[in-house]
mmCIF file of C-alpha atoms and ligand atoms in Angstrom:
data_model
loop_
_atom_site.group_PDB
_atom_site.id
_atom_site.type_symbol
_atom_site.label_atom_id
_atom_site.label_comp_id
_atom_site.label_asym_id
_atom_site.label_seq_id
_atom_site.Cartn_x
_atom_site.Cartn_y
_atom_site.Cartn_z
ATOM 1 C CA MET A 1 7.770 18.384 -28.460
ATOM 2 C CA GLU A 2 5.242 18.295 -25.529
ATOM 3 C CA VAL A 3 6.434 17.404 -22.161
ATOM 4 C CA SER A 4 3.907 16.137 -19.450
ATOM 5 C CA ARG A 5 5.545 16.552 -16.071
ATOM 6 C CA GLY A 6 5.188 13.608 -13.815
ATOM 7 C CA LEU A 7 3.492 12.137 -16.943
ATOM 8 C CA LYS A 8 0.182 13.598 -16.051
ATOM 9 C CA GLY A 9 -2.720 12.441 -18.182
ATOM 10 C CA VAL A 10 -0.515 10.096 -20.169
ATOM 11 C CA THR A 11 -1.649 6.481 -20.708
ATOM 12 C CA ALA A 12 1.137 4.126 -20.683
ATOM 13 C CA VAL A 13 -0.159 0.759 -20.587
ATOM 14 C CA LYS A 14 -3.286 -1.427 -21.226
ATOM 15 C CA THR A 15 -4.247 -3.568 -18.329
ATOM 16 C CA SER A 16 -7.109 -6.015 -17.221
ATOM 17 C CA ILE A 17 -6.191 -6.068 -13.464
ATOM 18 C CA SER A 18 -8.191 -3.029 -12.190
ATOM 19 C CA ASP A 19 -10.066 -0.002 -13.409
ATOM 20 C CA ILE A 20 -10.348 3.510 -11.482
ATOM 21 C CA ASP A 21 -13.127 5.948 -12.400
ATOM 22 C CA GLY A 22 -11.742 9.036 -10.673
ATOM 23 C CA GLU A 23 -14.690 11.296 -11.457
ATOM 24 C CA GLU A 24 -17.282 8.811 -9.909
ATOM 25 C CA GLY A 25 -14.884 7.669 -6.886
ATOM 26 C CA ALA A 26 -15.071 3.991 -7.959
ATOM 27 C CA LEU A 27 -12.455 1.215 -8.129
ATOM 28 C CA GLN A 28 -12.600 -2.343 -9.259
ATOM 29 C CA TYR A 29 -10.401 -5.140 -9.368
ATOM 30 C CA ARG A 30 -10.831 -6.940 -12.740
ATOM 31 C CA THR A 31 -14.677 -6.854 -13.159
ATOM 32 C CA THR A 32 -15.628 -6.718 -9.460
ATOM 33 C CA GLY A 33 -16.104 -3.659 -7.512
ATOM 34 C CA LEU A 34 -14.118 -2.865 -4.234
ATOM 35 C CA ALA A 35 -16.886 -3.503 -1.852
ATOM 36 C CA GLU A 36 -17.498 -6.864 -3.067
ATOM 37 C CA CYS A 37 -13.878 -7.799 -3.024
ATOM 38 C CA MET A 38 -13.871 -6.727 0.603
ATOM 39 C CA LYS A 39 -16.246 -9.442 1.593
ATOM 40 C CA HIS A 40 -13.783 -12.149 0.832
ATOM 41 C CA SER A 41 -10.518 -13.292 2.138
ATOM 42 C CA PHE A 42 -7.024 -11.935 1.499
ATOM 43 C CA GLU A 43 -5.832 -14.973 -0.272
ATOM 44 C CA LYS A 44 -8.965 -15.300 -2.456
ATOM 45 C CA VAL A 45 -8.798 -11.716 -3.580
ATOM 46 C CA SER A 46 -5.236 -12.112 -4.380
ATOM 47 C CA HIS A 47 -5.929 -15.229 -6.708
ATOM 48 C CA TYR A 48 -8.619 -13.323 -8.218
ATOM 49 C CA ILE A 49 -6.339 -10.345 -8.980
ATOM 50 C CA TRP A 50 -3.619 -12.754 -10.373
ATOM 51 C CA GLU A 51 -5.769 -15.263 -12.221
ATOM 52 C CA ASN A 52 -9.231 -13.518 -12.816
ATOM 53 C CA GLU A 53 -10.765 -16.582 -11.169
ATOM 54 C CA TRP A 54 -12.667 -16.794 -7.776
ATOM 55 C CA ARG A 55 -11.067 -19.537 -5.921
ATOM 56 C CA GLU A 56 -10.177 -20.244 -2.337
ATOM 57 C CA GLN A 57 -6.533 -21.166 -2.328
ATOM 58 C CA LYS A 58 -4.657 -21.367 0.956
ATOM 59 C CA ILE A 59 -2.084 -24.025 0.922
ATOM 60 C CA SER A 60 0.778 -22.733 -0.954
ATOM 61 C CA PHE A 61 0.548 -19.263 0.955
ATOM 62 C CA GLU A 62 1.003 -21.093 4.043
ATOM 63 C CA GLU A 63 4.021 -23.119 2.557
ATOM 64 C CA ASN A 64 5.654 -19.837 1.356
ATOM 65 C CA ARG A 65 5.731 -17.844 4.728
ATOM 66 C CA PHE A 66 8.900 -19.422 5.793
ATOM 67 C CA LEU A 67 12.230 -17.539 5.923
ATOM 68 C CA SER A 68 15.627 -19.369 5.872
ATOM 69 C CA ASN A 69 17.920 -19.104 8.800
ATOM 70 C CA SER A 70 20.420 -17.126 6.748
ATOM 71 C CA VAL A 71 17.749 -14.444 5.710
ATOM 72 C CA LYS A 72 16.631 -14.154 9.377
ATOM 73 C CA THR A 73 20.093 -13.609 10.542
ATOM 74 C CA MET A 74 20.584 -10.998 7.771
ATOM 75 C CA ILE A 75 17.230 -9.178 8.579
ATOM 76 C CA GLN A 76 18.299 -9.053 12.223
ATOM 77 C CA THR A 77 21.678 -7.712 11.488
ATOM 78 C CA LEU A 78 20.372 -5.006 9.335
ATOM 79 C CA ALA A 79 17.548 -4.006 11.540
ATOM 80 C CA ALA A 80 20.070 -3.231 14.347
ATOM 81 C CA ASP A 81 21.118 -0.017 12.538
ATOM 82 C CA GLN A 82 18.859 0.609 9.598
ATOM 83 C CA SER A 83 15.046 1.923 9.466
ATOM 84 C CA LEU A 84 12.468 -0.704 9.269
ATOM 85 C CA ILE A 85 11.378 0.186 5.855
ATOM 86 C CA ALA A 86 15.095 0.007 4.480
ATOM 87 C CA THR A 87 15.626 -3.223 6.361
ATOM 88 C CA ILE A 88 12.432 -4.694 4.510
ATOM 89 C CA ARG A 89 13.473 -3.241 1.204
ATOM 90 C CA SER A 90 16.924 -4.910 1.384
ATOM 91 C CA ALA A 91 15.370 -8.220 2.635
ATOM 92 C CA VAL A 92 13.186 -8.684 -0.143
ATOM 93 C CA SER A 93 16.086 -8.835 -2.603
ATOM 94 C CA MET A 94 17.679 -11.549 -0.221
ATOM 95 C CA VAL A 95 14.972 -14.151 -0.169
ATOM 96 C CA ASP A 96 15.231 -16.580 -3.056
ATOM 97 C CA ILE A 97 18.194 -15.062 -4.532
ATOM 98 C CA SER A 98 18.659 -17.500 -7.368
ATOM 99 C CA VAL A 99 15.238 -16.912 -8.886
ATOM 100 C CA ASP A 100 15.615 -15.307 -12.464
ATOM 101 C CA GLU A 101 12.697 -16.377 -14.522
ATOM 102 C CA TRP A 102 10.954 -15.010 -17.454
ATOM 103 C CA PRO A 103 7.962 -14.288 -17.844
ATOM 104 C CA VAL A 104 7.273 -13.593 -14.056
ATOM 105 C CA SER A 105 5.053 -16.558 -12.642
ATOM 106 C CA ARG A 106 2.189 -16.822 -10.383
ATOM 107 C CA LYS A 107 4.459 -19.051 -8.075
ATOM 108 C CA THR A 108 6.827 -16.287 -7.732
ATOM 109 C CA ALA A 109 3.848 -13.917 -7.039
ATOM 110 C CA GLU A 110 2.656 -16.005 -4.310
ATOM 111 C CA ARG A 111 6.006 -16.394 -2.651
ATOM 112 C CA LEU A 112 6.800 -12.814 -2.444
ATOM 113 C CA THR A 113 3.170 -12.208 -1.177
ATOM 114 C CA ALA A 114 3.139 -14.842 1.457
ATOM 115 C CA VAL A 115 6.796 -14.134 2.542
ATOM 116 C CA MET A 116 6.546 -10.299 2.974
ATOM 117 C CA PRO A 117 4.712 -10.429 6.353
ATOM 118 C CA SER A 118 7.536 -12.642 7.733
ATOM 119 C CA ILE A 119 9.892 -10.105 6.652
ATOM 120 C CA VAL A 120 7.978 -7.313 8.122
ATOM 121 C CA ALA A 121 7.401 -9.086 11.470
ATOM 122 C CA CYS A 122 11.067 -10.560 11.574
ATOM 123 C CA ALA A 123 12.372 -6.972 11.152
ATOM 124 C CA TYR A 124 9.851 -5.171 13.501
ATOM 125 C CA ARG A 125 10.604 -7.677 16.320
ATOM 126 C CA ALA A 126 14.368 -7.552 15.723
ATOM 127 C CA LYS A 127 14.156 -3.481 16.340
ATOM 128 C CA GLN A 128 12.584 -4.116 19.431
ATOM 129 C CA ASP A 129 15.219 -6.895 20.517
ATOM 130 C CA LYS A 130 12.537 -9.506 20.339
ATOM 131 C CA LEU A 131 13.065 -13.146 18.888
ATOM 132 C CA PHE A 132 11.226 -13.832 15.493
ATOM 133 C CA VAL A 133 7.750 -15.578 15.871
ATOM 134 C CA GLU A 134 7.872 -18.407 13.189
ATOM 135 C CA PRO A 135 4.705 -18.387 11.003
ATOM 136 C CA ARG A 136 1.751 -20.642 11.696
ATOM 137 C CA THR A 137 0.353 -22.656 8.808
ATOM 138 C CA ASP A 138 -3.181 -22.998 10.380
ATOM 139 C CA LEU A 139 -3.943 -19.624 10.375
ATOM 140 C CA GLY A 140 -5.013 -17.128 7.455
ATOM 141 C CA HIS A 141 -2.608 -14.561 5.916
ATOM 142 C CA VAL A 142 -3.654 -11.601 7.952
ATOM 143 C CA GLU A 143 -4.194 -13.458 11.220
ATOM 144 C CA ASN A 144 -0.791 -15.061 10.922
ATOM 145 C CA PHE A 145 0.417 -11.772 10.205
ATOM 146 C CA LEU A 146 -0.677 -10.271 13.483
ATOM 147 C CA TYR A 147 0.304 -13.206 15.412
ATOM 148 C CA MET A 148 3.928 -12.936 14.291
ATOM 149 C CA ILE A 149 4.029 -9.211 14.902
ATOM 150 C CA ASN A 150 2.630 -9.558 18.513
ATOM 151 C CA GLY A 151 3.672 -13.022 19.430
ATOM 152 C CA GLN A 152 -0.155 -13.730 20.335
ATOM 153 C CA MET A 153 -3.278 -14.354 18.741
ATOM 154 C CA PRO A 154 -5.225 -11.240 17.410
ATOM 155 C CA SER A 155 -8.922 -10.482 18.113
ATOM 156 C CA GLU A 156 -11.493 -11.132 15.383
ATOM 157 C CA GLU A 157 -12.131 -7.476 15.037
ATOM 158 C CA GLN A 158 -8.329 -6.759 14.784
ATOM 159 C CA THR A 159 -7.833 -9.272 11.949
ATOM 160 C CA ALA A 160 -11.096 -8.245 10.135
ATOM 161 C CA ALA A 161 -10.041 -4.473 10.199
ATOM 162 C CA LEU A 162 -6.501 -5.360 8.773
ATOM 163 C CA GLU A 163 -7.964 -7.678 6.310
ATOM 164 C CA SER A 164 -10.308 -4.908 4.965
ATOM 165 C CA TYR A 165 -7.349 -2.461 4.884
ATOM 166 C CA MET A 166 -4.910 -5.069 3.069
ATOM 167 C CA ILE A 167 -7.603 -5.794 0.306
ATOM 168 C CA ALA A 168 -8.512 -2.253 -0.177
ATOM 169 C CA THR A 169 -4.868 -1.487 -0.868
ATOM 170 C CA MET A 170 -3.780 -4.371 -2.941
ATOM 171 C CA GLU A 171 -4.202 -2.709 -6.287
ATOM 172 C CA HIS A 172 -4.245 0.733 -7.789
ATOM 173 C CA GLY A 173 -3.643 0.760 -11.459
ATOM 174 C CA LEU A 174 -0.338 2.508 -12.651
ATOM 175 C CA ASN A 175 0.492 4.371 -9.402
ATOM 176 C CA ALA A 176 4.182 5.357 -8.845
ATOM 177 C CA SER A 177 5.340 1.991 -7.180
ATOM 178 C CA THR A 178 3.529 -0.307 -9.539
ATOM 179 C CA PHE A 179 4.754 1.625 -12.766
ATOM 180 C CA THR A 180 8.346 1.178 -10.945
ATOM 181 C CA SER A 181 7.844 -2.544 -10.892
ATOM 182 C CA ARG A 182 6.776 -2.657 -14.473
ATOM 183 C CA VAL A 183 9.708 -0.455 -15.622
ATOM 184 C CA VAL A 184 12.277 -2.865 -13.720
ATOM 185 C CA ILE A 185 10.374 -5.901 -15.377
ATOM 186 C CA SER A 186 10.375 -4.280 -18.789
ATOM 187 C CA THR A 187 14.283 -4.685 -19.100
ATOM 188 C CA GLN A 188 13.472 -8.577 -18.466
ATOM 189 C CA SER A 189 14.925 -8.185 -14.897
ATOM 190 C CA ASP A 190 13.531 -10.582 -12.007
ATOM 191 C CA ALA A 191 10.558 -9.951 -9.652
ATOM 192 C CA TYR A 192 12.509 -9.500 -6.743
ATOM 193 C CA SER A 193 14.521 -6.559 -8.163
ATOM 194 C CA ALA A 194 11.233 -5.072 -9.142
ATOM 195 C CA ALA A 195 9.613 -5.614 -5.654
ATOM 196 C CA ALA A 196 12.792 -4.093 -4.050
ATOM 197 C CA ALA A 197 12.438 -1.152 -6.357
ATOM 198 C CA ALA A 198 8.620 -0.671 -5.868
ATOM 199 C CA ILE A 199 9.007 -0.734 -2.199
ATOM 200 C CA GLY A 200 11.659 2.133 -2.586
ATOM 201 C CA ALA A 201 9.193 4.059 -4.639
ATOM 202 C CA LEU A 202 6.308 3.385 -2.170
ATOM 203 C CA LYS A 203 8.042 4.532 0.963
ATOM 204 C CA GLY A 204 8.086 8.353 -0.168
ATOM 205 C CA PRO A 205 5.826 10.688 1.715
ATOM 206 C CA LEU A 206 3.940 11.581 -1.461
ATOM 207 C CA HIS A 207 2.969 7.710 -1.906
ATOM 208 C CA GLY A 208 2.751 4.976 0.592
ATOM 209 C CA GLY A 209 4.919 6.936 3.239
ATOM 210 C CA ALA A 210 1.971 9.332 3.695
ATOM 211 C CA PRO A 211 0.314 7.667 6.737
ATOM 212 C CA THR A 212 3.161 8.785 9.106
ATOM 213 C CA GLY A 213 2.440 12.457 7.946
ATOM 214 C CA VAL A 214 -1.361 11.906 8.683
ATOM 215 C CA MET A 215 -0.510 11.230 12.220
ATOM 216 C CA ALA A 216 1.804 14.355 12.547
ATOM 217 C CA TYR A 217 -1.112 16.403 10.931
ATOM 218 C CA LEU A 218 -3.752 15.212 13.490
ATOM 219 C CA ASP A 219 -1.375 15.830 16.399
ATOM 220 C CA LYS A 220 -0.726 19.357 15.087
ATOM 221 C CA VAL A 221 -4.209 20.198 14.507
ATOM 222 C CA ASN A 222 -5.123 18.999 17.929
ATOM 223 C CA LYS A 223 -2.721 21.345 19.370
ATOM 224 C CA SER A 224 -4.025 24.313 17.208
ATOM 225 C CA SER A 225 -6.715 24.340 14.348
ATOM 226 C CA VAL A 226 -7.242 23.113 10.776
ATOM 227 C CA ALA A 227 -7.151 26.550 9.510
ATOM 228 C CA THR A 228 -3.977 27.496 11.293
ATOM 229 C CA VAL A 229 -2.088 24.456 10.312
ATOM 230 C CA ILE A 230 -3.289 24.396 6.733
ATOM 231 C CA ASP A 231 -2.399 28.143 6.290
ATOM 232 C CA GLU A 232 1.116 27.436 7.828
ATOM 233 C CA LYS A 233 1.692 24.334 5.786
ATOM 234 C CA LEU A 234 0.630 26.008 2.415
ATOM 235 C CA GLN A 235 2.842 29.011 3.247
ATOM 236 C CA ASN A 236 5.899 26.696 3.577
ATOM 237 C CA GLY A 237 4.962 25.049 0.299
ATOM 238 C CA GLU A 238 4.034 21.805 2.122
ATOM 239 C CA LYS A 239 1.252 19.520 1.167
ATOM 240 C CA ILE A 240 -1.532 18.131 3.800
ATOM 241 C CA MET A 241 -0.851 14.390 4.099
ATOM 242 C CA GLY A 242 -3.823 12.051 3.232
ATOM 243 C CA PHE A 243 -5.569 14.679 1.008
ATOM 244 C CA GLY A 244 -5.311 15.035 -2.624
ATOM 245 C CA HIS A 245 -4.997 12.279 -5.548
ATOM 246 C CA ARG A 246 -3.598 12.269 -9.038
ATOM 247 C CA VAL A 247 -6.527 10.262 -10.387
ATOM 248 C CA TYR A 248 -9.663 10.905 -7.864
ATOM 249 C CA ASN A 249 -11.358 14.444 -8.222
ATOM 250 C CA THR A 250 -13.655 13.251 -5.480
ATOM 251 C CA THR A 251 -13.419 11.123 -2.262
ATOM 252 C CA ASP A 252 -11.228 8.140 -2.713
ATOM 253 C CA PRO A 253 -13.659 5.068 -2.495
ATOM 254 C CA ARG A 254 -10.970 3.372 -0.230
ATOM 255 C CA ALA A 255 -11.191 6.263 2.097
ATOM 256 C CA THR A 256 -14.953 5.851 2.361
ATOM 257 C CA ALA A 257 -14.571 2.094 2.852
ATOM 258 C CA LEU A 258 -11.945 2.457 5.671
ATOM 259 C CA LYS A 259 -13.867 5.146 7.204
ATOM 260 C CA GLU A 260 -17.073 3.000 7.625
ATOM 261 C CA GLN A 261 -14.731 0.267 9.115
ATOM 262 C CA LEU A 262 -13.363 2.804 11.621
ATOM 263 C CA LEU A 263 -16.816 3.734 12.675
ATOM 264 C CA GLN A 264 -17.506 0.207 13.618
ATOM 265 C CA ILE A 265 -14.614 -0.313 16.024
ATOM 266 C CA SER A 266 -16.179 -1.048 19.244
ATOM 267 C CA PRO A 267 -15.737 0.497 21.951
ATOM 268 C CA ARG A 268 -15.005 3.476 19.455
ATOM 269 C CA PRO A 269 -11.809 5.488 20.911
ATOM 270 C CA ALA A 270 -12.628 8.995 21.824
ATOM 271 C CA TRP A 271 -10.153 10.415 19.237
ATOM 272 C CA VAL A 272 -12.139 8.659 16.125
ATOM 273 C CA ASP A 273 -14.812 11.378 15.785
ATOM 274 C CA ARG A 274 -12.588 14.074 16.314
ATOM 275 C CA ALA A 275 -10.624 12.691 13.420
ATOM 276 C CA VAL A 276 -13.485 12.407 11.119
ATOM 277 C CA MET A 277 -14.187 15.972 12.063
ATOM 278 C CA ILE A 278 -10.900 17.338 11.115
ATOM 279 C CA GLU A 279 -11.159 15.271 7.706
ATOM 280 C CA GLU A 280 -14.284 17.151 7.014
ATOM 281 C CA GLU A 281 -12.855 20.503 7.976
ATOM 282 C CA THR A 282 -9.818 20.065 6.042
ATOM 283 C CA VAL A 283 -11.271 19.237 2.868
ATOM 284 C CA GLU A 284 -13.548 22.468 3.356
ATOM 285 C CA HIS A 285 -10.513 24.518 4.160
ATOM 286 C CA LEU A 286 -8.311 22.993 1.377
ATOM 287 C CA ASN A 287 -11.026 23.626 -1.255
ATOM 288 C CA GLN A 288 -11.283 27.240 -0.068
ATOM 289 C CA ARG A 289 -7.431 27.723 -0.148
ATOM 290 C CA LYS A 290 -7.010 25.877 -3.447
ATOM 291 C CA PRO A 291 -10.311 26.371 -5.226
ATOM 292 C CA GLY A 292 -11.005 24.344 -8.265
ATOM 293 C CA ARG A 293 -8.263 21.650 -7.222
ATOM 294 C CA LYS A 294 -10.873 19.176 -5.907
ATOM 295 C CA LEU A 295 -8.858 18.108 -2.910
ATOM 296 C CA TYR A 296 -10.315 15.331 -0.821
ATOM 297 C CA ALA A 297 -9.295 12.585 1.616
ATOM 298 C CA ASN A 298 -7.376 9.728 -0.008
ATOM 299 C CA VAL A 299 -6.873 6.158 1.358
ATOM 300 C CA GLU A 300 -3.964 7.028 3.639
ATOM 301 C CA PHE A 301 -6.031 9.471 5.810
ATOM 302 C CA TYR A 302 -8.464 6.552 6.919
ATOM 303 C CA ALA A 303 -5.588 3.925 6.823
ATOM 304 C CA ALA A 304 -3.691 5.747 9.322
ATOM 305 C CA ALA A 305 -6.843 6.131 11.456
ATOM 306 C CA LEU A 306 -8.048 2.607 11.079
ATOM 307 C CA MET A 307 -4.727 0.977 11.912
ATOM 308 C CA LYS A 308 -4.315 3.328 14.857
ATOM 309 C CA ALA A 309 -7.624 2.300 16.248
ATOM 310 C CA ILE A 310 -6.591 -1.455 16.193
ATOM 311 C CA GLY A 311 -3.387 -0.812 18.026
ATOM 312 C CA ILE A 312 -0.949 -0.866 15.057
ATOM 313 C CA PRO A 313 2.012 1.222 15.752
ATOM 314 C CA ALA A 314 2.679 4.094 13.072
ATOM 315 C CA GLU A 315 6.142 2.615 12.165
ATOM 316 C CA LEU A 316 4.142 -0.523 10.645
ATOM 317 C CA PHE A 317 1.853 1.614 8.368
ATOM 318 C CA THR A 318 4.296 1.577 5.334
ATOM 319 C CA PRO A 319 5.445 -1.835 5.743
ATOM 320 C CA ILE A 320 2.012 -3.271 5.857
ATOM 321 C CA PHE A 321 1.242 -1.440 2.645
ATOM 322 C CA CYS A 322 4.154 -3.089 1.082
ATOM 323 C CA CYS A 323 2.518 -6.395 2.025
ATOM 324 C CA SER A 324 -0.709 -5.795 0.659
ATOM 325 C CA ARG A 325 0.466 -3.902 -2.509
ATOM 326 C CA MET A 326 2.769 -6.752 -3.278
ATOM 327 C CA VAL A 327 -0.395 -8.655 -4.836
ATOM 328 C CA GLY A 328 -0.753 -5.615 -7.253
ATOM 329 C CA TRP A 329 2.936 -5.165 -7.942
ATOM 330 C CA THR A 330 3.290 -8.911 -8.804
ATOM 331 C CA ALA A 331 0.231 -9.002 -10.919
ATOM 332 C CA HIS A 332 1.520 -6.083 -13.011
ATOM 333 C CA MET A 333 4.874 -7.856 -13.174
ATOM 334 C CA MET A 334 3.085 -10.864 -14.864
ATOM 335 C CA GLU A 335 1.080 -8.699 -17.115
ATOM 336 C CA GLN A 336 4.159 -6.572 -18.266
ATOM 337 C CA SER A 337 6.322 -9.764 -18.824
ATOM 338 C CA ARG A 338 3.760 -11.620 -20.756
ATOM 339 C CA ASN A 339 3.507 -8.855 -23.219
ATOM 340 C CA ASN A 340 6.651 -6.958 -22.976
ATOM 341 C CA VAL A 341 8.118 -3.604 -24.447
ATOM 342 C CA ILE A 342 10.876 -1.868 -22.582
ATOM 343 C CA PHE A 343 9.817 1.418 -21.137
ATOM 344 C CA ARG A 344 12.145 4.071 -22.743
ATOM 345 C CA PRO A 345 10.271 7.394 -23.005
ATOM 346 C CA ASN A 346 12.177 10.474 -24.408
ATOM 347 C CA ALA A 347 13.634 13.406 -22.613
ATOM 348 C CA LYS A 348 13.448 16.836 -24.074
ATOM 349 C CA TYR A 349 17.170 18.494 -24.047
ATOM 350 C CA VAL A 350 16.813 22.074 -22.584
ATOM 351 C CA GLY A 351 20.529 22.703 -21.543
ATOM 352 C CA ASP A 352 23.061 24.756 -23.084
ATOM 353 C CA GLN A 353 23.559 24.405 -26.967
HETATM 354 C C1 ACO B 401 -1.468 5.482 -1.715
HETATM 355 C C2 ACO B 401 -1.106 6.831 -2.379
HETATM 356 O O1 ACO B 401 -0.238 7.035 -2.701
HETATM 357 S S1 ACO B 401 -2.470 7.999 -1.857
HETATM 358 C C3 ACO B 401 -1.524 9.612 -2.151
HETATM 359 C C4 ACO B 401 -0.740 9.746 -0.811
HETATM 360 N N1 ACO B 401 -0.045 10.969 -0.563
HETATM 361 C C5 ACO B 401 -0.547 12.118 0.045
HETATM 362 O O2 ACO B 401 -1.349 12.057 0.862
HETATM 363 C C6 ACO B 401 0.520 13.208 -0.027
HETATM 364 C C7 ACO B 401 -0.328 14.627 -0.188
HETATM 365 N N2 ACO B 401 -0.839 14.731 -1.526
HETATM 366 C C8 ACO B 401 -0.012 15.232 -2.539
HETATM 367 O O3 ACO B 401 1.116 15.369 -2.417
HETATM 368 C C9 ACO B 401 -0.829 15.161 -4.040
HETATM 369 O O4 ACO B 401 -2.341 15.437 -3.848
HETATM 370 C C10 ACO B 401 -0.506 13.932 -4.769
HETATM 371 C C11 ACO B 401 1.031 13.620 -4.857
HETATM 372 C C12 ACO B 401 -1.217 12.681 -4.145
HETATM 373 C C13 ACO B 401 -0.961 13.992 -6.135
HETATM 374 O O5 ACO B 401 -0.100 15.001 -6.881
HETATM 375 P P1 ACO B 401 -0.545 15.482 -8.154
HETATM 376 O O6 ACO B 401 -1.298 14.812 -8.947
HETATM 377 O O7 ACO B 401 0.889 15.938 -8.849
HETATM 378 O O8 ACO B 401 -1.136 16.906 -8.024
HETATM 379 P P2 ACO B 401 -0.616 18.415 -7.653
HETATM 380 O O9 ACO B 401 0.598 17.994 -6.669
HETATM 381 O O10 ACO B 401 -0.145 18.958 -8.937
HETATM 382 O O11 ACO B 401 -1.607 19.180 -7.077
HETATM 383 C C14 ACO B 401 -2.568 20.110 -7.844
HETATM 384 C C15 ACO B 401 -2.690 21.238 -6.882
HETATM 385 O O12 ACO B 401 -3.382 20.849 -5.619
HETATM 386 C C16 ACO B 401 -2.510 21.041 -4.503
HETATM 387 N N3 ACO B 401 -2.428 19.977 -3.854
HETATM 388 C C17 ACO B 401 -2.583 18.584 -4.124
HETATM 389 N N4 ACO B 401 -2.605 18.030 -2.785
HETATM 390 C C18 ACO B 401 -2.490 18.687 -1.775
HETATM 391 C C19 ACO B 401 -2.262 18.670 -0.368
HETATM 392 N N5 ACO B 401 -2.396 17.395 0.070
HETATM 393 N N6 ACO B 401 -2.259 19.601 0.346
HETATM 394 C C20 ACO B 401 -2.313 20.881 -0.213
HETATM 395 N N7 ACO B 401 -2.431 21.002 -1.453
HETATM 396 C C21 ACO B 401 -2.564 20.083 -2.299
HETATM 397 C C22 ACO B 401 -0.943 21.409 -5.248
HETATM 398 O O13 ACO B 401 -0.454 22.216 -4.454
HETATM 399 C C23 ACO B 401 -1.609 21.891 -6.519
HETATM 400 O O14 ACO B 401 -1.909 23.307 -6.181
HETATM 401 P P3 ACO B 401 -1.393 24.542 -7.346
HETATM 402 O O15 ACO B 401 -2.348 24.337 -8.655
HETATM 403 O O16 ACO B 401 -1.760 25.670 -6.673
HETATM 404 O O17 ACO B 401 -0.082 24.242 -7.693
HETATM 405 O O1 OAA B 402 -2.899 5.568 -7.346
HETATM 406 C C1 OAA B 402 -2.064 6.375 -6.953
HETATM 407 O O2 OAA B 402 -1.330 7.312 -7.725
HETATM 408 C C2 OAA B 402 -1.739 6.316 -5.539
HETATM 409 C C3 OAA B 402 -2.571 5.369 -4.715
HETATM 410 O O3 OAA B 402 -3.673 5.840 -4.358
HETATM 411 C C4 OAA B 402 -2.233 4.107 -4.480
HETATM 412 O O4 OAA B 402 -1.106 3.580 -5.231
HETATM 413 O O5 OAA B 402 -3.163 3.121 -4.005
#
């Protein structure tokens, strides 16, 4: 019996939600390339990913932003002694507790996606002893999110940059957290349980938790050099965060798109050019140290840099990723539940006979 560790190279589902060309470095949502998708609003691309139809549909997004008083109180209580991401993961399972539907509906996908920024903003502000800023219904999804985080209107540049990031990270095939969500749904469980489990999978440093490690890497290199830091990390068996990918054997197209956005920020912060140099040197050095592995920047390197450049604190990087990826998770939950087979692979016994 062949065992594929980490299911490397195994095709486990058929999907019409997105397609990745790992050799060419291309990503499309349904039949539309990433660059074209990034020209539209978060709401419009979400609708496209869920329904395969281009239509501006904002109203129910706005209605779905609100948190009940009891959920706000629970988030504020949890935030007092839990990490931000643990609070968010727990909070997702507390909204709309009684929903237990099958198959997963578009209505639930929209509720989960629209409410996530409110959960994140509530938890983030509670950790700073600040009161929750109620969502506004006259603002777009991303603009409202920044407004709830900071309690003031964001600049157009900030909103546009974050919207680009959030669209670029909405969906990415059968990555670990999306796979998690499909496994949970495959037992005919509910979307809230699947979303909480997916957040648990996303937060790990090998997946959506990587941007924190990217910031630490940049700091370390700035005090020393790329070669020294990489050699030290490889000797300790550590990975360089923001580099390497299971599917891409070239630069991640989202990294390229976010780098473009980063270079458009005006005025450009002094550290940005240095970060670009570090990315290039890292690729060169990693490929010298690990020849043939084809290690390039992944989305997380430029996600971290772009969010830093628009003034987003590092502790929000992974929570914001949860907000954008909720679109992909829920699209996969719908797809799985409409044509379900429970996931149950084999394990090869290698213990004592
Ligand atoms: C949104 C996202 O999830 S994007 C990914 C975010 N994660 C990161 O940035 C963490 C750093 N990167 C990694 O850990 C990996 O590249 C992953 C988890 C993304 C992919 O892992 P896998 O597909 O299992 O690749 P695997 O770990 O087997 O790597 C193949 C080889 O390249 C090396 N390698 C891969 N990534 C890195 C890296 N970032 N730094 C150093 N070496 C690396 C491995 O050590 C391995 O070398 P070996 O053949 O000598 O053993
Ligand atoms: O596809 C993956 O394995 C990880 C990734 O880039 C993502 O989830 O966006």
